[in-house]
Each structure stands twice: as C-alpha cells, then as structure tokens.
Amino acid sequence: MPSKIRIERFMQGEGARVVLASPPGNVLDAAMMTEIGEALDGFKSEKQLKLLVFTGEGKHFSFGASVEEHVGERAAAMLKGFHGMFRKLMDLGVPTAAAVKGRCLGGGMELAAFCHRVVAHPGAVFAQPEIQLAVLAPVASLLLPWKLGQSRADDINLTGRNVEAAEAQAMGLVDAIAEDPVAAVEAWAAEQLAPKSASSLRMAARASRWELHQRFRALLPEVERLYLEDLMSTHDANEGLAAFLEKRKPSFTNS
C-alpha cells in the first residue's frame, strides 16, 4: 500500500515536515496513525532535530480521525492508536508546529492545537464537530481548556461550530496567519530555533508543558473510559455515527 505520510527535510536537516499525504481529506485512519507513530519513534535518534512541522497535502490539513473506525469494537483500538500519537509526541519532546490550510477538523484540529505553534492560511477553518455526531473529542476536552481557557473550550467542544482563521487567532488557537503557512513556519524556525541548542530546546519544550503533560497522562485514560464505556453505551452516540456513515439525518432520543 502507498504510504499515507511523507517526511521532508528543511533547515539543513534540523527540521522535518510530516506531510499527511492522503488527500483530499488526509483522514487520520489506523494506517496513517501507525505511520506517524513509526516516524516519531525514528526521530528519537535524531539529536539535531529542532522542529517537527505537521501539514497536509492538497487543499486541506485534515478532516480528522476515521469515523468508520469509531464504530463498535473498533473504537477502542482507534482511541489507543490516536492517543498514542500524543503520548509519543510528549515523550519525544521536540518542538512542533502545524501549517494549516483548508479544513482542520476533529482529530486534525486536536493534532494541530497540540503543537507549540500554529500558522494558518487566511481561509483555514477549524472545528471539533464530534458533538454533531453525538460523540466527544477526548484530547480536545483536556487540551483546549489549558490552551484557550474553559469558556472558549466549552464553545468549541459543545457547539462543534466552524472557527475561521481570524477568530482562531483572536482566541489563541492560531499564532500567525500567512498565505503560505509552511514557508512562514520555516522562516520563523530559521530565525528563532536554528541558532539554539537542539538538546536544550527539547528540555525547554518539555518543561514549558510539564503541567499539561502530567494532566494528560493522568486524565486521558479517564476520558477514554468515559468515551468507551459511558458514551458508546448510549443510543444517540451510535445513532450519530451510523447516520454520518449512511449519509442521513440522525434520529436522537436523548438517551
């Protein structure tokens, strides 16, 4: 099978781009998540690495995690694989950036928001639409209150609405807006990161997020349990996912 990601180098090998290479939606399915995890494992030995940049091939960053893999017995494996990416990023400690264009949804937004720096195209759109399918976003539930404050996190997680780039910047989700987000990220890295020690950058990246990482390690298993045992035992969660896959309007019973 063709690879679903592509690794590109910049800044004389001190930077690496992880390109989600499954357009048009660059969906984070099990195969892509496995490849990302393997790439992160490989980066552990690259002591000169100062920045990882996540971006999407084509018009969009990512439509998010595979809905098909949220259903039934596949849900537990999906969450394990998806959340494993974030655990690997925490363990690696390398500074990260997201260069976002087009739609950045669901798990794609969680991945971008987890990065240390987010640069978006003016037409980029962010959303956590899980609630529209009667499910929730575990990573966003822990990450967004820390990153944006509780009220903005509640707005995004409870409505599932679209947030355009300018609003995303105003609320602190996006750090900069540029016509070419990849070029903008790399120019920032050349100026701000290239002169610095790679080993010290890793230590600083861990230290600046020490509280967040401890929170993740302690609480993410509990949110996973809420998702798998409580949420997925409801009619509406299963109905919302089924309706999405069957391309029909859901029939919720509020139970």
CSV table of N, CA, C and O in Angstrom, one decimal, residues 39-92:
chain,number,residue,atom,x,y,z
A,39,ALA,N,7.2,7.1,12.5
A,39,ALA,CA,8.1,8.2,12.2
A,39,ALA,C,8.6,8.9,13.5
A,39,ALA,O,9.8,9.2,13.7
A,40,LEU,N,7.7,9.1,14.5
A,40,LEU,CA,8.1,9.7,15.7
A,40,LEU,C,9.1,8.8,16.5
A,40,LEU,O,10.0,9.3,17.1
A,41,ASP,N,8.9,7.5,16.4
A,41,ASP,CA,9.9,6.6,17.0
A,41,ASP,C,11.3,6.8,16.4
A,41,ASP,O,12.3,6.8,17.0
A,42,GLY,N,11.3,7.0,15.0
A,42,GLY,CA,12.5,7.2,14.3
A,42,GLY,C,13.2,8.5,14.6
A,42,GLY,O,14.5,8.6,14.6
A,43,PHE,N,12.4,9.5,14.9
A,43,PHE,CA,13.0,10.8,15.3
A,43,PHE,C,13.8,10.8,16.6
A,43,PHE,O,14.5,11.7,16.8
A,44,LYS,N,13.5,9.8,17.4
A,44,LYS,CA,14.2,9.8,18.7
A,44,LYS,C,15.7,9.8,18.6
A,44,LYS,O,16.4,10.4,19.5
A,45,SER,N,16.2,9.2,17.6
A,45,SER,CA,17.7,9.1,17.4
A,45,SER,C,18.3,10.3,16.7
A,45,SER,O,19.5,10.4,16.6
A,46,GLU,N,17.5,11.3,16.3
A,46,GLU,CA,17.9,12.4,15.5
A,46,GLU,C,18.2,13.6,16.5
A,46,GLU,O,17.3,14.5,16.7
A,47,LYS,N,19.3,13.6,17.1
A,47,LYS,CA,19.6,14.6,18.2
A,47,LYS,C,19.7,16.0,17.7
A,47,LYS,O,19.6,16.9,18.5
A,48,GLN,N,19.9,16.2,16.3
A,48,GLN,CA,19.9,17.6,15.8
A,48,GLN,C,18.6,18.2,15.5
A,48,GLN,O,18.5,19.4,15.2
A,49,LEU,N,17.5,17.4,15.7
A,49,LEU,CA,16.2,17.9,15.3
A,49,LEU,C,15.7,19.0,16.2
A,49,LEU,O,15.6,18.8,17.4
A,50,LYS,N,15.2,20.1,15.6
A,50,LYS,CA,14.8,21.3,16.4
A,50,LYS,C,13.3,21.6,16.1
A,50,LYS,O,12.8,22.4,16.9
A,51,LEU,N,12.7,21.0,15.1
A,51,LEU,CA,11.3,21.3,14.9
A,51,LEU,C,10.7,20.2,14.0
A,51,LEU,O,11.3,19.8,13.0
A,52,LEU,N,9.5,19.8,14.4
A,52,LEU,CA,8.6,19.0,13.6
A,52,LEU,C,7.4,19.8,13.1
A,52,LEU,O,6.8,20.4,13.9
A,53,VAL,N,7.2,19.8,11.8
A,53,VAL,CA,6.1,20.5,11.2
A,53,VAL,C,5.1,19.5,10.7
A,53,VAL,O,5.4,18.7,9.8
A,54,PHE,N,3.8,19.6,11.1
A,54,PHE,CA,2.7,18.8,10.5
A,54,PHE,C,2.0,19.7,9.5
A,54,PHE,O,1.6,20.8,9.8
A,55,THR,N,1.7,19.1,8.4
A,55,THR,CA,0.9,19.8,7.3
A,55,THR,C,0.2,18.8,6.5
A,55,THR,O,0.5,17.6,6.6
A,56,GLY,N,-0.7,19.2,5.7
A,56,GLY,CA,-1.5,18.3,4.9
A,56,GLY,C,-1.2,18.5,3.4
A,56,GLY,O,-1.1,19.7,2.9
A,57,GLU,N,-1.2,17.4,2.6
A,57,GLU,CA,-1.1,17.5,1.2
A,57,GLU,C,-2.4,17.9,0.6
A,57,GLU,O,-3.5,17.5,1.0
A,58,GLY,N,-2.4,18.8,-0.4
A,58,GLY,CA,-3.6,19.2,-1.1
A,58,GLY,C,-4.2,20.4,-0.5
A,58,GLY,O,-3.5,21.2,0.1
A,59,LYS,N,-5.6,20.5,-0.6
A,59,LYS,CA,-6.2,21.7,-0.1
A,59,LYS,C,-6.5,21.8,1.4
A,59,LYS,O,-6.8,22.9,1.9
A,60,HIS,N,-6.4,20.7,2.1
A,60,HIS,CA,-6.8,20.7,3.5
A,60,HIS,C,-5.8,20.1,4.4
A,60,HIS,O,-4.9,19.3,3.9
A,61,PHE,N,-5.8,20.5,5.6
A,61,PHE,CA,-4.9,19.9,6.6
A,61,PHE,C,-5.4,18.5,7.0
A,61,PHE,O,-4.7,17.5,6.7
A,62,SER,N,-6.6,18.3,7.5
A,62,SER,CA,-7.1,17.0,7.8
A,62,SER,C,-8.6,17.1,8.2
A,62,SER,O,-9.0,18.1,8.9
A,63,PHE,N,-9.4,16.2,7.7
A,63,PHE,CA,-10.8,16.1,8.1
A,63,PHE,C,-11.0,15.4,9.5
A,63,PHE,O,-12.1,15.3,10.0
A,64,GLY,N,-9.9,14.9,10.0
A,64,GLY,CA,-9.9,14.3,11.3
A,64,GLY,C,-9.8,12.8,11.3
A,64,GLY,O,-9.4,12.2,10.3
A,65,ALA,N,-10.1,12.1,12.4
A,65,ALA,CA,-9.9,10.7,12.5
A,65,ALA,C,-11.0,10.0,11.7
A,65,ALA,O,-12.1,10.5,11.5
A,66,SER,N,-10.8,8.7,11.4
A,66,SER,CA,-11.7,8.0,10.6
A,66,SER,C,-13.0,7.7,11.4
A,66,SER,O,-12.9,7.0,12.4
A,67,VAL,N,-14.1,8.1,10.9
A,67,VAL,CA,-15.4,7.8,11.6
A,67,VAL,C,-15.7,6.3,11.5
A,67,VAL,O,-16.2,5.8,12.5
A,68,GLU,N,-15.4,5.7,10.5
A,68,GLU,CA,-15.6,4.2,10.4
A,68,GLU,C,-14.9,3.5,11.5
A,68,GLU,O,-15.5,2.5,12.0
A,69,GLU,N,-13.8,4.0,11.9
A,69,GLU,CA,-13.0,3.3,13.0
A,69,GLU,C,-13.5,3.7,14.4
A,69,GLU,O,-12.9,3.2,15.4
A,70,HIS,N,-14.5,4.6,14.5
A,70,HIS,CA,-15.1,4.9,15.8
A,70,HIS,C,-16.2,3.9,16.2
A,70,HIS,O,-16.7,4.0,17.3
A,71,VAL,N,-16.6,3.1,15.2
A,71,VAL,CA,-17.8,2.3,15.4
A,71,VAL,C,-17.5,1.0,16.1
A,71,VAL,O,-16.6,0.3,15.8
A,72,GLY,N,-18.4,0.6,17.1
A,72,GLY,CA,-18.4,-0.7,17.6
A,72,GLY,C,-17.1,-1.1,18.3
A,72,GLY,O,-16.4,-0.3,19.0
A,73,GLU,N,-16.6,-2.3,18.0
A,73,GLU,CA,-15.4,-2.8,18.7
A,73,GLU,C,-14.1,-2.2,18.2
A,73,GLU,O,-13.1,-2.3,18.8
A,74,ARG,N,-14.2,-1.4,17.1
A,74,ARG,CA,-13.0,-0.8,16.5
A,74,ARG,C,-12.7,0.5,17.3
A,74,ARG,O,-11.6,1.0,17.2
A,75,ALA,N,-13.6,1.0,18.1
A,75,ALA,CA,-13.4,2.3,18.8
A,75,ALA,C,-12.3,2.3,19.7
A,75,ALA,O,-11.5,3.2,19.8
A,76,ALA,N,-12.1,1.2,20.5
A,76,ALA,CA,-11.1,1.1,21.5
A,76,ALA,C,-9.7,1.2,20.8
A,76,ALA,O,-8.8,1.9,21.3
A,77,ALA,N,-9.5,0.4,19.7
A,77,ALA,CA,-8.3,0.4,19.0
A,77,ALA,C,-8.0,1.7,18.4
A,77,ALA,O,-6.8,2.2,18.4
A,78,MET,N,-9.0,2.4,17.9
A,78,MET,CA,-8.9,3.7,17.3
A,78,MET,C,-8.3,4.7,18.3
A,78,MET,O,-7.4,5.4,18.1
A,79,LEU,N,-9.0,4.7,19.5
A,79,LEU,CA,-8.6,5.7,20.5
A,79,LEU,C,-7.1,5.4,21.0
A,79,LEU,O,-6.3,6.3,21.2
A,80,LYS,N,-6.8,4.1,21.1
A,80,LYS,CA,-5.5,3.7,21.6
A,80,LYS,C,-4.4,4.2,20.6
A,80,LYS,O,-3.4,4.8,21.0
A,81,GLY,N,-4.7,4.0,19.3
A,81,GLY,CA,-3.7,4.5,18.3
A,81,GLY,C,-3.6,6.0,18.2
A,81,GLY,O,-2.5,6.5,18.1
A,82,PHE,N,-4.8,6.6,18.2
A,82,PHE,CA,-4.8,8.1,18.1
A,82,PHE,C,-4.1,8.7,19.3
A,82,PHE,O,-3.2,9.6,19.2
A,83,HIS,N,-4.5,8.3,20.5
A,83,HIS,CA,-3.9,8.9,21.7
A,83,HIS,C,-2.5,8.5,21.8
A,83,HIS,O,-1.7,9.3,22.4
A,84,GLY,N,-2.1,7.4,21.3
A,84,GLY,CA,-0.7,7.0,21.3
A,84,GLY,C,0.2,8.0,20.6
A,84,GLY,O,1.4,8.2,21.0
A,85,MET,N,-0.3,8.7,19.5
A,85,MET,CA,0.5,9.7,18.8
A,85,MET,C,0.9,10.8,19.8
A,85,MET,O,2.0,11.3,19.8
A,86,PHE,N,-0.1,11.3,20.6
A,86,PHE,CA,0.2,12.4,21.5
A,86,PHE,C,1.2,11.9,22.6
A,86,PHE,O,2.0,12.7,23.0
A,87,ARG,N,1.0,10.7,23.1
A,87,ARG,CA,2.0,10.2,24.1
A,87,ARG,C,3.4,10.2,23.5
A,87,ARG,O,4.4,10.5,24.2
A,88,LYS,N,3.5,9.8,22.2
A,88,LYS,CA,4.8,9.7,21.6
A,88,LYS,C,5.4,11.2,21.4
A,88,LYS,O,6.6,11.4,21.6
A,89,LEU,N,4.5,12.1,21.1
A,89,LEU,CA,5.0,13.5,20.9
A,89,LEU,C,5.5,14.0,22.3
A,89,LEU,O,6.5,14.7,22.3
A,90,MET,N,4.8,13.7,23.3
A,90,MET,CA,5.2,14.2,24.7
A,90,MET,C,6.6,13.5,25.0
A,90,MET,O,7.5,14.2,25.5
A,91,ASP,N,6.7,12.2,24.7
A,91,ASP,CA,8.0,11.6,25.0
A,91,ASP,C,9.1,12.1,24.2
A,91,ASP,O,10.3,12.2,24.7
A,92,LEU,N,8.9,12.4,22.9
A,92,LEU,CA,9.9,12.9,22.1
A,92,LEU,C,10.4,14.3,22.5
A,92,LEU,O,11.7,14.5,22.5
